[in-house]
mmCIF file of C-alpha atoms and ligand atoms in Angstrom:
data_model
loop_
_atom_site.group_PDB
_atom_site.id
_atom_site.type_symbol
_atom_site.label_atom_id
_atom_site.label_comp_id
_atom_site.label_asym_id
_atom_site.label_seq_id
_atom_site.Cartn_x
_atom_site.Cartn_y
_atom_site.Cartn_z
ATOM 1 C CA MET A 1 -43.266 154.894 -14.194
ATOM 2 C CA VAL A 2 -43.660 156.711 -10.846
ATOM 3 C CA ASN A 3 -44.720 160.285 -10.077
ATOM 4 C CA ILE A 4 -41.960 162.715 -9.194
ATOM 5 C CA PRO A 5 -42.812 165.075 -6.310
ATOM 6 C CA ASN A 6 -42.346 168.697 -7.345
ATOM 7 C CA THR A 7 -43.804 171.916 -5.982
ATOM 8 C CA PHE A 8 -44.648 173.175 -9.501
ATOM 9 C CA ARG A 9 -47.189 170.346 -9.502
ATOM 10 C CA MET A 10 -46.143 169.176 -12.937
ATOM 11 C CA ASP A 11 -47.552 165.794 -13.766
ATOM 12 C CA VAL A 12 -44.248 164.063 -14.530
ATOM 13 C CA ARG A 13 -42.919 160.558 -13.976
ATOM 14 C CA ALA A 14 -39.596 158.773 -13.580
ATOM 15 C CA LYS A 15 -38.675 155.203 -14.484
ATOM 16 C CA ILE A 16 -37.604 154.599 -10.878
ATOM 17 C CA TYR A 17 -37.923 156.636 -7.649
ATOM 18 C CA ALA A 18 -35.644 155.359 -4.874
ATOM 19 C CA GLU A 19 -35.265 156.564 -1.298
ATOM 20 C CA TYR A 20 -32.339 155.722 0.985
ATOM 21 C CA ARG A 21 -31.957 155.893 4.774
ATOM 22 C CA SER A 22 -28.165 155.783 5.102
ATOM 23 C CA VAL A 23 -25.022 156.597 3.150
ATOM 24 C CA ASP A 24 -24.404 152.856 2.722
ATOM 25 C CA GLU A 25 -27.858 152.416 1.184
ATOM 26 C CA LEU A 26 -27.124 155.326 -1.140
ATOM 27 C CA ARG A 27 -23.860 153.637 -2.204
ATOM 28 C CA GLU A 28 -25.768 150.424 -2.926
ATOM 29 C CA LEU A 29 -28.331 152.295 -5.046
ATOM 30 C CA LEU A 30 -25.539 153.957 -7.012
ATOM 31 C CA GLN A 31 -24.038 150.498 -7.688
ATOM 32 C CA GLN A 32 -27.394 149.013 -8.584
ATOM 33 C CA TYR A 33 -28.302 151.754 -11.048
ATOM 34 C CA ARG A 34 -24.861 152.323 -12.571
ATOM 35 C CA GLY A 35 -25.303 153.318 -16.220
ATOM 36 C CA GLU A 36 -28.796 154.766 -15.664
ATOM 37 C CA ARG A 37 -29.544 158.469 -15.891
ATOM 38 C CA LEU A 38 -29.602 159.745 -12.283
ATOM 39 C CA LEU A 39 -31.213 162.758 -10.643
ATOM 40 C CA HIS A 40 -31.019 163.474 -6.924
ATOM 41 C CA ILE A 41 -33.834 165.674 -5.700
ATOM 42 C CA GLY A 42 -34.828 167.261 -2.417
ATOM 43 C CA ALA A 43 -38.378 168.581 -2.124
ATOM 44 C CA GLY A 44 -38.455 169.373 -5.852
ATOM 45 C CA SER A 45 -39.052 173.043 -5.058
ATOM 46 C CA ASN A 46 -36.594 174.508 -7.528
ATOM 47 C CA LEU A 47 -37.193 172.199 -10.448
ATOM 48 C CA LEU A 48 -39.079 172.520 -13.692
ATOM 49 C CA PHE A 49 -39.482 169.121 -15.291
ATOM 50 C CA THR A 50 -39.768 169.599 -19.038
ATOM 51 C CA GLY A 51 -41.220 166.101 -19.374
ATOM 52 C CA ASP A 52 -40.958 162.613 -17.879
ATOM 53 C CA PHE A 53 -37.523 161.620 -16.554
ATOM 54 C CA ASN A 54 -36.226 158.504 -18.219
ATOM 55 C CA GLY A 55 -34.010 157.415 -15.371
ATOM 56 C CA VAL A 56 -33.661 157.035 -11.611
ATOM 57 C CA VAL A 57 -34.712 159.767 -9.203
ATOM 58 C CA LEU A 58 -32.980 159.513 -5.827
ATOM 59 C CA HIS A 59 -34.223 161.069 -2.601
ATOM 60 C CA SER A 60 -32.882 161.014 0.944
ATOM 61 C CA ALA A 61 -34.837 159.901 3.976
ATOM 62 C CA MET A 62 -31.880 160.794 6.252
ATOM 63 C CA ARG A 63 -33.211 163.528 8.497
ATOM 64 C CA ARG A 64 -31.074 163.835 11.626
ATOM 65 C CA ALA A 65 -29.227 166.845 12.961
ATOM 66 C CA ARG A 66 -26.768 167.105 15.847
ATOM 67 C CA ALA A 67 -24.389 169.576 17.422
ATOM 68 C CA THR A 68 -20.856 168.426 16.687
ATOM 69 C CA ARG A 69 -18.872 171.069 18.598
ATOM 70 C CA GLU A 70 -19.074 174.525 20.079
ATOM 71 C CA ASP A 71 -16.836 177.378 21.096
ATOM 72 C CA ASP A 72 -17.490 180.541 23.106
ATOM 73 C CA SER A 73 -19.510 182.142 20.320
ATOM 74 C CA HIS A 74 -20.807 179.346 18.088
ATOM 75 C CA VAL A 75 -22.499 175.985 17.915
ATOM 76 C CA PHE A 76 -21.767 173.804 14.873
ATOM 77 C CA ILE A 77 -24.748 171.796 13.671
ATOM 78 C CA GLU A 78 -24.332 168.888 11.281
ATOM 79 C CA ALA A 79 -27.566 168.134 9.432
ATOM 80 C CA GLU A 80 -28.376 165.289 7.067
ATOM 81 C CA ASN A 81 -29.397 166.080 3.497
ATOM 82 C CA GLY A 82 -33.062 164.982 3.699
ATOM 83 C CA LEU A 83 -33.997 167.115 6.698
ATOM 84 C CA VAL A 84 -36.478 169.856 5.793
ATOM 85 C CA LEU A 85 -34.496 173.083 6.094
ATOM 86 C CA ASP A 86 -37.321 175.007 7.734
ATOM 87 C CA GLU A 87 -37.795 172.300 10.383
ATOM 88 C CA LEU A 88 -34.127 172.662 11.259
ATOM 89 C CA ILE A 89 -34.407 176.456 11.420
ATOM 90 C CA ALA A 90 -37.473 176.224 13.669
ATOM 91 C CA GLN A 91 -35.554 173.975 16.086
ATOM 92 C CA LEU A 92 -32.515 176.257 16.077
ATOM 93 C CA CYS A 93 -34.618 179.359 16.771
ATOM 94 C CA ASP A 94 -36.320 177.472 19.542
ATOM 95 C CA MET A 95 -32.898 176.804 21.082
ATOM 96 C CA GLY A 96 -32.067 180.522 20.792
ATOM 97 C CA LEU A 97 -29.359 179.854 18.193
ATOM 98 C CA SER A 98 -29.204 182.432 15.423
ATOM 99 C CA GLY A 99 -27.880 182.969 11.924
ATOM 100 C CA MET A 100 -30.504 181.139 9.877
ATOM 101 C CA GLU A 101 -33.750 182.781 11.055
ATOM 102 C CA ASN A 102 -33.909 185.026 7.942
ATOM 103 C CA LEU A 103 -33.970 181.856 5.801
ATOM 104 C CA SER A 104 -37.193 180.699 7.468
ATOM 105 C CA TYR A 105 -39.954 179.220 5.345
ATOM 106 C CA ILE A 106 -37.790 178.663 2.255
ATOM 107 C CA PRO A 107 -39.065 175.334 0.953
ATOM 108 C CA GLY A 108 -36.664 172.466 0.446
ATOM 109 C CA GLU A 109 -34.165 170.286 2.215
ATOM 110 C CA VAL A 110 -30.736 170.664 3.764
ATOM 111 C CA GLY A 111 -28.846 169.024 0.853
ATOM 112 C CA ALA A 112 -30.184 171.473 -1.715
ATOM 113 C CA SER A 113 -29.544 174.477 0.543
ATOM 114 C CA ALA A 114 -25.829 173.845 0.009
ATOM 115 C CA VAL A 115 -26.222 173.341 -3.759
ATOM 116 C CA GLN A 116 -28.415 176.381 -4.322
ATOM 117 C CA ASN A 117 -26.914 178.693 -1.706
ATOM 118 C CA VAL A 118 -30.468 179.653 -0.776
ATOM 119 C CA GLY A 119 -30.967 183.197 0.369
ATOM 120 C CA ALA A 120 -33.581 185.576 1.733
ATOM 121 C CA TYR A 121 -33.767 188.835 3.682
ATOM 122 C CA GLY A 122 -30.057 189.601 3.372
ATOM 123 C CA VAL A 123 -28.780 186.181 4.474
ATOM 124 C CA GLU A 124 -27.479 183.348 2.311
ATOM 125 C CA ALA A 125 -26.754 179.742 3.243
ATOM 126 C CA LYS A 126 -23.081 180.415 2.497
ATOM 127 C CA ASP A 127 -22.963 182.796 5.486
ATOM 128 C CA VAL A 128 -23.507 179.872 7.866
ATOM 129 C CA ILE A 129 -22.228 176.794 6.001
ATOM 130 C CA THR A 130 -18.773 175.722 7.159
ATOM 131 C CA GLU A 131 -18.444 172.400 5.355
ATOM 132 C CA VAL A 132 -20.327 170.014 3.138
ATOM 133 C CA ARG A 133 -19.946 166.233 3.035
ATOM 134 C CA ALA A 134 -20.696 164.493 -0.246
ATOM 135 C CA LEU A 135 -20.529 161.149 -2.011
ATOM 136 C CA ALA A 136 -18.940 160.859 -5.452
ATOM 137 C CA ILE A 137 -21.423 159.324 -7.881
ATOM 138 C CA ALA A 138 -18.596 157.779 -9.941
ATOM 139 C CA ASP A 139 -17.048 155.596 -7.213
ATOM 140 C CA GLY A 140 -18.999 156.116 -3.963
ATOM 141 C CA SER A 141 -16.025 157.776 -2.226
ATOM 142 C CA GLU A 142 -16.717 160.420 0.421
ATOM 143 C CA ARG A 143 -15.324 163.913 0.252
ATOM 144 C CA THR A 144 -15.594 166.880 2.599
ATOM 145 C CA PHE A 145 -15.727 170.290 0.925
ATOM 146 C CA THR A 146 -14.548 173.315 2.867
ATOM 147 C CA HIS A 147 -16.550 176.507 2.561
ATOM 148 C CA ALA A 148 -13.977 177.873 0.086
ATOM 149 C CA GLU A 149 -14.125 174.724 -2.048
ATOM 150 C CA CYS A 150 -17.900 175.157 -2.482
ATOM 151 C CA CYS A 151 -17.204 178.339 -4.540
ATOM 152 C CA TYR A 152 -20.400 180.042 -3.428
ATOM 153 C CA GLY A 153 -22.000 182.856 -5.394
ATOM 154 C CA TYR A 154 -25.496 184.273 -5.773
ATOM 155 C CA ARG A 155 -27.746 181.134 -5.867
ATOM 156 C CA ASP A 156 -24.678 179.327 -7.081
ATOM 157 C CA SER A 157 -22.028 176.822 -6.028
ATOM 158 C CA ILE A 158 -19.486 174.424 -7.488
ATOM 159 C CA PHE A 159 -22.219 171.741 -7.355
ATOM 160 C CA LYS A 160 -24.158 173.646 -10.046
ATOM 161 C CA ASN A 161 -21.065 174.264 -12.174
ATOM 162 C CA ASP A 162 -17.764 172.331 -12.388
ATOM 163 C CA LEU A 163 -19.045 169.434 -10.265
ATOM 164 C CA ARG A 164 -22.619 169.386 -11.575
ATOM 165 C CA GLY A 165 -24.060 165.862 -11.397
ATOM 166 C CA GLN A 166 -20.877 164.452 -9.838
ATOM 167 C CA TYR A 167 -21.591 164.514 -6.096
ATOM 168 C CA ILE A 168 -24.533 163.865 -3.815
ATOM 169 C CA ILE A 169 -24.416 166.049 -0.733
ATOM 170 C CA THR A 170 -25.085 163.916 2.323
ATOM 171 C CA CYS A 171 -24.468 166.295 5.209
ATOM 172 C CA VAL A 172 -24.099 170.036 5.768
ATOM 173 C CA THR A 173 -22.466 171.750 8.753
ATOM 174 C CA TYR A 174 -23.871 175.150 9.720
ATOM 175 C CA ARG A 175 -22.285 177.566 12.202
ATOM 176 C CA LEU A 176 -24.877 179.167 14.500
ATOM 177 C CA ASP A 177 -24.306 182.143 16.765
ATOM 178 C CA LYS A 178 -24.933 182.009 20.496
ATOM 179 C CA GLN A 179 -25.134 185.805 20.705
ATOM 180 C CA PHE A 180 -28.008 187.208 18.637
ATOM 181 C CA VAL A 181 -27.317 190.161 16.358
ATOM 182 C CA PRO A 182 -30.480 190.502 14.243
ATOM 183 C CA LYS A 183 -30.113 191.296 10.549
ATOM 184 C CA LEU A 184 -33.111 193.470 9.746
ATOM 185 C CA ASP A 185 -31.914 195.784 6.985
ATOM 186 C CA TYR A 186 -33.537 193.983 4.087
ATOM 187 C CA GLY A 187 -36.984 194.950 2.799
ATOM 188 C CA ASN A 188 -39.560 195.771 5.451
ATOM 189 C CA LEU A 189 -38.255 193.266 8.000
ATOM 190 C CA ARG A 190 -37.289 195.881 10.607
ATOM 191 C CA GLY A 191 -40.804 197.327 10.563
ATOM 192 C CA GLU A 192 -42.313 193.896 11.095
ATOM 193 C CA VAL A 193 -40.136 193.002 14.100
ATOM 194 C CA GLY A 194 -40.668 194.507 17.560
ATOM 195 C CA ALA A 195 -37.970 195.857 19.886
ATOM 196 C CA ASN A 196 -35.298 193.470 21.234
ATOM 197 C CA PRO A 197 -36.340 190.534 19.079
ATOM 198 C CA THR A 198 -35.309 186.940 19.628
ATOM 199 C CA PRO A 199 -34.338 184.676 16.699
ATOM 200 C CA MET A 200 -37.863 183.237 16.943
ATOM 201 C CA ASP A 201 -39.411 186.735 16.660
ATOM 202 C CA VAL A 202 -37.441 187.356 13.461
ATOM 203 C CA ARG A 203 -38.395 183.932 12.109
ATOM 204 C CA GLU A 204 -42.076 184.646 12.734
ATOM 205 C CA ALA A 205 -41.829 188.077 11.079
ATOM 206 C CA VAL A 206 -40.130 186.573 8.029
ATOM 207 C CA ILE A 207 -42.863 183.962 7.764
ATOM 208 C CA ARG A 208 -45.601 186.610 8.025
ATOM 209 C CA ILE A 209 -44.040 188.694 5.237
ATOM 210 C CA ARG A 210 -43.414 185.682 3.002
ATOM 211 C CA ARG A 211 -46.997 184.492 3.410
ATOM 212 C CA GLN A 212 -48.287 187.839 2.161
ATOM 213 C CA LYS A 213 -46.175 187.813 -0.991
ATOM 214 C CA LEU A 214 -45.391 184.261 -2.017
ATOM 215 C CA PRO A 215 -47.646 181.384 -3.001
ATOM 216 C CA GLU A 216 -48.145 178.711 -0.332
ATOM 217 C CA VAL A 217 -46.550 175.482 -1.516
ATOM 218 C CA SER A 218 -49.531 173.530 -0.185
ATOM 219 C CA GLU A 219 -51.976 175.611 -2.254
ATOM 220 C CA VAL A 220 -50.352 176.868 -5.462
ATOM 221 C CA GLY A 221 -47.827 175.197 -7.746
ATOM 222 C CA SER A 222 -44.591 177.149 -8.239
ATOM 223 C CA ALA A 223 -40.836 176.909 -7.832
ATOM 224 C CA GLY A 224 -40.460 180.233 -6.038
ATOM 225 C CA SER A 225 -38.520 182.963 -7.795
ATOM 226 C CA PHE A 226 -38.306 181.847 -11.371
ATOM 227 C CA PHE A 227 -35.554 184.279 -12.405
ATOM 228 C CA LYS A 228 -32.345 185.523 -10.823
ATOM 229 C CA ASN A 229 -31.992 189.239 -10.168
ATOM 230 C CA PRO A 230 -29.602 190.587 -12.800
ATOM 231 C CA ILE A 231 -26.471 192.514 -11.885
ATOM 232 C CA VAL A 232 -25.796 195.153 -14.528
ATOM 233 C CA PRO A 233 -22.897 197.554 -15.132
ATOM 234 C CA ARG A 234 -23.351 200.880 -13.289
ATOM 235 C CA GLU A 235 -23.620 202.822 -16.580
ATOM 236 C CA GLN A 236 -26.515 200.623 -17.697
ATOM 237 C CA TYR A 237 -28.315 201.157 -14.383
ATOM 238 C CA GLU A 238 -27.777 204.915 -14.678
ATOM 239 C CA ALA A 239 -29.208 204.939 -18.208
ATOM 240 C CA ILE A 240 -32.341 203.142 -16.932
ATOM 241 C CA ALA A 241 -32.578 205.380 -13.837
ATOM 242 C CA ALA A 242 -32.540 208.437 -16.116
ATOM 243 C CA GLN A 243 -35.650 207.163 -17.884
ATOM 244 C CA TYR A 244 -37.703 205.722 -15.013
ATOM 245 C CA GLU A 245 -38.653 207.157 -11.659
ATOM 246 C CA ARG A 246 -37.331 205.323 -8.561
ATOM 247 C CA VAL A 247 -35.677 202.262 -10.034
ATOM 248 C CA PRO A 248 -35.156 199.849 -7.120
ATOM 249 C CA HIS A 249 -31.511 198.802 -6.967
ATOM 250 C CA PHE A 250 -28.784 197.432 -4.716
ATOM 251 C CA ASP A 251 -25.128 198.269 -5.145
ATOM 252 C CA GLN A 252 -23.069 195.110 -5.522
ATOM 253 C CA GLU A 253 -19.498 194.215 -6.120
ATOM 254 C CA GLY A 254 -19.098 194.492 -9.890
ATOM 255 C CA GLY A 255 -22.291 196.415 -10.645
ATOM 256 C CA VAL A 256 -25.845 197.163 -9.578
ATOM 257 C CA LYS A 257 -28.518 194.566 -8.853
ATOM 258 C CA ILE A 258 -31.953 195.457 -10.240
ATOM 259 C CA PRO A 259 -34.851 193.315 -8.998
ATOM 260 C CA ALA A 260 -36.063 191.127 -11.874
ATOM 261 C CA ALA A 261 -39.592 191.539 -10.440
ATOM 262 C CA TRP A 262 -39.469 195.280 -11.200
ATOM 263 C CA LEU A 263 -38.208 194.709 -14.747
ATOM 264 C CA ILE A 264 -40.930 192.113 -15.385
ATOM 265 C CA GLU A 265 -43.641 194.379 -13.972
ATOM 266 C CA GLN A 266 -42.503 197.274 -16.171
ATOM 267 C CA CYS A 267 -42.954 194.961 -19.169
ATOM 268 C CA GLY A 268 -46.590 194.425 -18.169
ATOM 269 C CA TRP A 269 -46.364 190.723 -17.309
ATOM 270 C CA LYS A 270 -47.669 190.876 -13.726
ATOM 271 C CA GLY A 271 -50.787 188.690 -13.483
ATOM 272 C CA LYS A 272 -50.637 187.635 -17.159
ATOM 273 C CA THR A 273 -51.473 184.054 -18.051
ATOM 274 C CA LEU A 274 -50.281 181.760 -20.803
ATOM 275 C CA GLY A 275 -52.109 178.445 -20.970
ATOM 276 C CA GLY A 276 -52.080 177.197 -17.374
ATOM 277 C CA ALA A 277 -49.011 179.230 -16.381
ATOM 278 C CA GLN A 278 -49.206 182.653 -14.777
ATOM 279 C CA CYS A 279 -46.871 185.461 -13.795
ATOM 280 C CA TYR A 280 -47.951 185.725 -10.135
ATOM 281 C CA ALA A 281 -49.878 188.916 -9.443
ATOM 282 C CA LYS A 282 -48.490 189.402 -5.904
ATOM 283 C CA GLN A 283 -44.872 188.800 -6.941
ATOM 284 C CA PRO A 284 -44.077 188.818 -10.662
ATOM 285 C CA LEU A 285 -40.743 187.063 -10.126
ATOM 286 C CA VAL A 286 -42.743 183.916 -9.436
ATOM 287 C CA LEU A 287 -44.405 181.860 -12.169
ATOM 288 C CA VAL A 288 -47.281 179.701 -10.953
ATOM 289 C CA ASN A 289 -49.271 176.745 -12.166
ATOM 290 C CA THR A 290 -52.918 177.806 -12.109
ATOM 291 C CA GLY A 291 -53.944 174.160 -12.080
ATOM 292 C CA ASN A 292 -53.378 172.599 -15.449
ATOM 293 C CA ALA A 293 -50.106 174.099 -16.671
ATOM 294 C CA THR A 294 -47.920 171.966 -18.870
ATOM 295 C CA PRO A 295 -44.138 172.306 -18.732
ATOM 296 C CA GLN A 296 -44.352 173.910 -22.175
ATOM 297 C CA ASP A 297 -46.735 176.623 -20.881
ATOM 298 C CA VAL A 298 -44.183 177.588 -18.224
ATOM 299 C CA ILE A 299 -41.236 177.415 -20.620
ATOM 300 C CA THR A 300 -43.002 179.613 -23.205
ATOM 301 C CA LEU A 301 -44.167 182.133 -20.604
ATOM 302 C CA ALA A 302 -40.640 182.333 -19.143
ATOM 303 C CA GLN A 303 -39.119 182.784 -22.595
ATOM 304 C CA ASN A 304 -41.621 185.510 -23.530
ATOM 305 C CA ILE A 305 -40.858 187.362 -20.284
ATOM 306 C CA CYS A 306 -37.097 187.114 -20.906
ATOM 307 C CA ASN A 307 -37.556 188.427 -24.453
ATOM 308 C CA SER A 308 -39.669 191.388 -23.265
ATOM 309 C CA VAL A 309 -37.156 192.373 -20.584
ATOM 310 C CA HIS A 310 -34.349 192.121 -23.105
ATOM 311 C CA ASP A 311 -36.199 194.173 -25.730
ATOM 312 C CA LYS A 312 -37.190 196.909 -23.259
ATOM 313 C CA PHE A 313 -34.068 197.172 -21.074
ATOM 314 C CA GLY A 314 -31.302 195.324 -22.940
ATOM 315 C CA ILE A 315 -30.942 193.098 -19.850
ATOM 316 C CA THR A 316 -30.843 189.316 -20.048
ATOM 317 C CA ILE A 317 -32.570 187.690 -17.086
ATOM 318 C CA SER A 318 -31.840 184.010 -16.544
ATOM 319 C CA PRO A 319 -33.836 181.336 -14.734
ATOM 320 C CA GLU A 320 -33.005 180.473 -11.139
ATOM 321 C CA VAL A 321 -35.111 177.333 -11.530
ATOM 322 C CA ASN A 322 -33.355 174.162 -12.722
ATOM 323 C CA TYR A 323 -34.834 172.844 -15.980
ATOM 324 C CA ILE A 324 -34.741 169.037 -16.038
HETATM 325 C C1 FAD B 1 -42.787 179.169 -2.757
HETATM 326 C C2 FAD B 1 -41.282 179.085 -2.912
HETATM 327 C C3 FAD B 1 -40.471 180.046 -2.341
HETATM 328 C C4 FAD B 1 -39.080 179.995 -2.471
HETATM 329 N N1 FAD B 1 -38.320 180.965 -1.886
HETATM 330 C C5 FAD B 1 -36.970 180.915 -1.991
HETATM 331 C C6 FAD B 1 -36.157 181.917 -1.363
HETATM 332 O O1 FAD B 1 -36.644 182.830 -0.692
HETATM 333 N N2 FAD B 1 -34.813 181.822 -1.520
HETATM 334 C C7 FAD B 1 -34.225 180.812 -2.230
HETATM 335 O O2 FAD B 1 -32.988 180.779 -2.320
HETATM 336 N N3 FAD B 1 -34.985 179.854 -2.819
HETATM 337 C C8 FAD B 1 -36.324 179.880 -2.718
HETATM 338 N N4 FAD B 1 -37.092 178.925 -3.328
HETATM 339 C C9 FAD B 1 -36.439 177.874 -4.120
HETATM 340 C C10 FAD B 1 -36.155 176.558 -3.340
HETATM 341 O O3 FAD B 1 -36.836 176.577 -2.126
HETATM 342 C C11 FAD B 1 -34.665 176.376 -3.085
HETATM 343 O O4 FAD B 1 -33.926 176.392 -4.287
HETATM 344 C C12 FAD B 1 -34.368 175.055 -2.332
HETATM 345 O O5 FAD B 1 -33.007 175.007 -1.974
HETATM 346 C C13 FAD B 1 -34.691 173.829 -3.148
HETATM 347 O O6 FAD B 1 -34.627 172.739 -2.269
HETATM 348 P P1 FAD B 1 -35.185 171.314 -2.664
HETATM 349 O O7 FAD B 1 -34.839 170.395 -1.558
HETATM 350 O O8 FAD B 1 -36.591 171.390 -3.054
HETATM 351 O O9 FAD B 1 -34.262 170.972 -3.927
HETATM 352 P P2 FAD B 1 -34.716 170.494 -5.382
HETATM 353 O O10 FAD B 1 -35.536 171.540 -6.015
HETATM 354 O O11 FAD B 1 -35.286 169.121 -5.296
HETATM 355 O O12 FAD B 1 -33.289 170.427 -6.087
HETATM 356 C C14 FAD B 1 -32.601 171.615 -6.403
HETATM 357 C C15 FAD B 1 -31.242 171.252 -7.034
HETATM 358 O O13 FAD B 1 -30.408 170.662 -6.057
HETATM 359 C C16 FAD B 1 -30.006 169.345 -6.461
HETATM 360 N N5 FAD B 1 -29.975 168.543 -5.241
HETATM 361 C C17 FAD B 1 -30.981 168.349 -4.355
HETATM 362 N N6 FAD B 1 -30.540 167.620 -3.305
HETATM 363 C C18 FAD B 1 -29.236 167.353 -3.548
HETATM 364 C C19 FAD B 1 -28.217 166.631 -2.839
HETATM 365 N N7 FAD B 1 -28.452 166.053 -1.655
HETATM 366 N N8 FAD B 1 -26.985 166.528 -3.407
HETATM 367 C C20 FAD B 1 -26.721 167.111 -4.599
HETATM 368 N N9 FAD B 1 -27.633 167.799 -5.317
HETATM 369 C C21 FAD B 1 -28.873 167.921 -4.793
HETATM 370 C C22 FAD B 1 -31.058 168.904 -7.460
HETATM 371 O O14 FAD B 1 -30.551 167.916 -8.342
HETATM 372 C C23 FAD B 1 -31.356 170.205 -8.163
HETATM 373 O O15 FAD B 1 -30.354 170.488 -9.111
HETATM 374 C C24 FAD B 1 -38.476 178.931 -3.193
HETATM 375 C C25 FAD B 1 -39.299 177.931 -3.753
HETATM 376 C C26 FAD B 1 -40.685 178.002 -3.614
HETATM 377 C C27 FAD B 1 -41.534 176.924 -4.208
#
């Protein structure tokens, strides 16, 4: 059994851990391990392993990116699945290309960005992804998904739903802007950025803010935001707003988004510990491993938090993290 890398720092193992350096090598691995339980991971930064994985964990060592075409306003960048997303964003900002700077410092790799539709500071991967190339696990055939075919939603895509476990994303094309129009309306980003910022200025501001609030992957085990922010019917939001002062909220299509962090804090979970798992004191949306957490500690803490939020507000919050 081999250790599986994961940012939650869970001590979990797989029967086999295999890395590939080309799409052909990936095809060969799929042939070789046909019939085995398969899991493709990136950096393991959105995973909660509930125990050892009795199967084959695949990981990409393909890490190239190149510009495939450009027009007057855009440059299209095709990036391989194993490239660290933040390394790509750093390079793009350096080149003065914009559109992804708000996604700076999100852990993980290019392949998962298109599965998860990662998002931060008012930008989501879906805003810049134009197409996704993938390999069918069943027969090794290649398929290109258009943006529409990816069926993107909040931290969601077809790869998490109808096509779950059926395709391995090998390449993602992002559309970057040549002309920079900064997006600074989310949180305190505007206040952190000086006048006439460059994409790199925004990237650096995002990183500064994230470092203040979120655990450093190199220091503390976590999978980032553990829960999704719920979107509730307007009447339910209004009922809550009538009872509490200044309920943070964002109007959305189909309802009102209430930050799960606020709901969790109101239930008194901020900073609370269960076994080795903790509701992070600086950002209660994040559950952390204080050093010796077992998967069960995290699962129980998450369940207790969900129950409290449901009992107090009648809102069901669901995990953003993938349980394996
Ligand atoms: C400290 C911290 C902060 C975070 N902040 C944010 C944030 O601001 N916004 C946000 O959206 N997320 C955030 N996250 C969550 C995480 O960074 C993202 O979900 C990221 O996309 C996960 O990438 P990964 O490469 O680690 O994927 P993994 O966690 O390894 O995998 C995630 C899912 O994608 C699947 N997958 C991975 N690669 C492929 C592939 N090539 N083909 C098909 N399926 C694949 C896996 O099977 C799994 O289901 C944070 C996490 C941490 C630890």
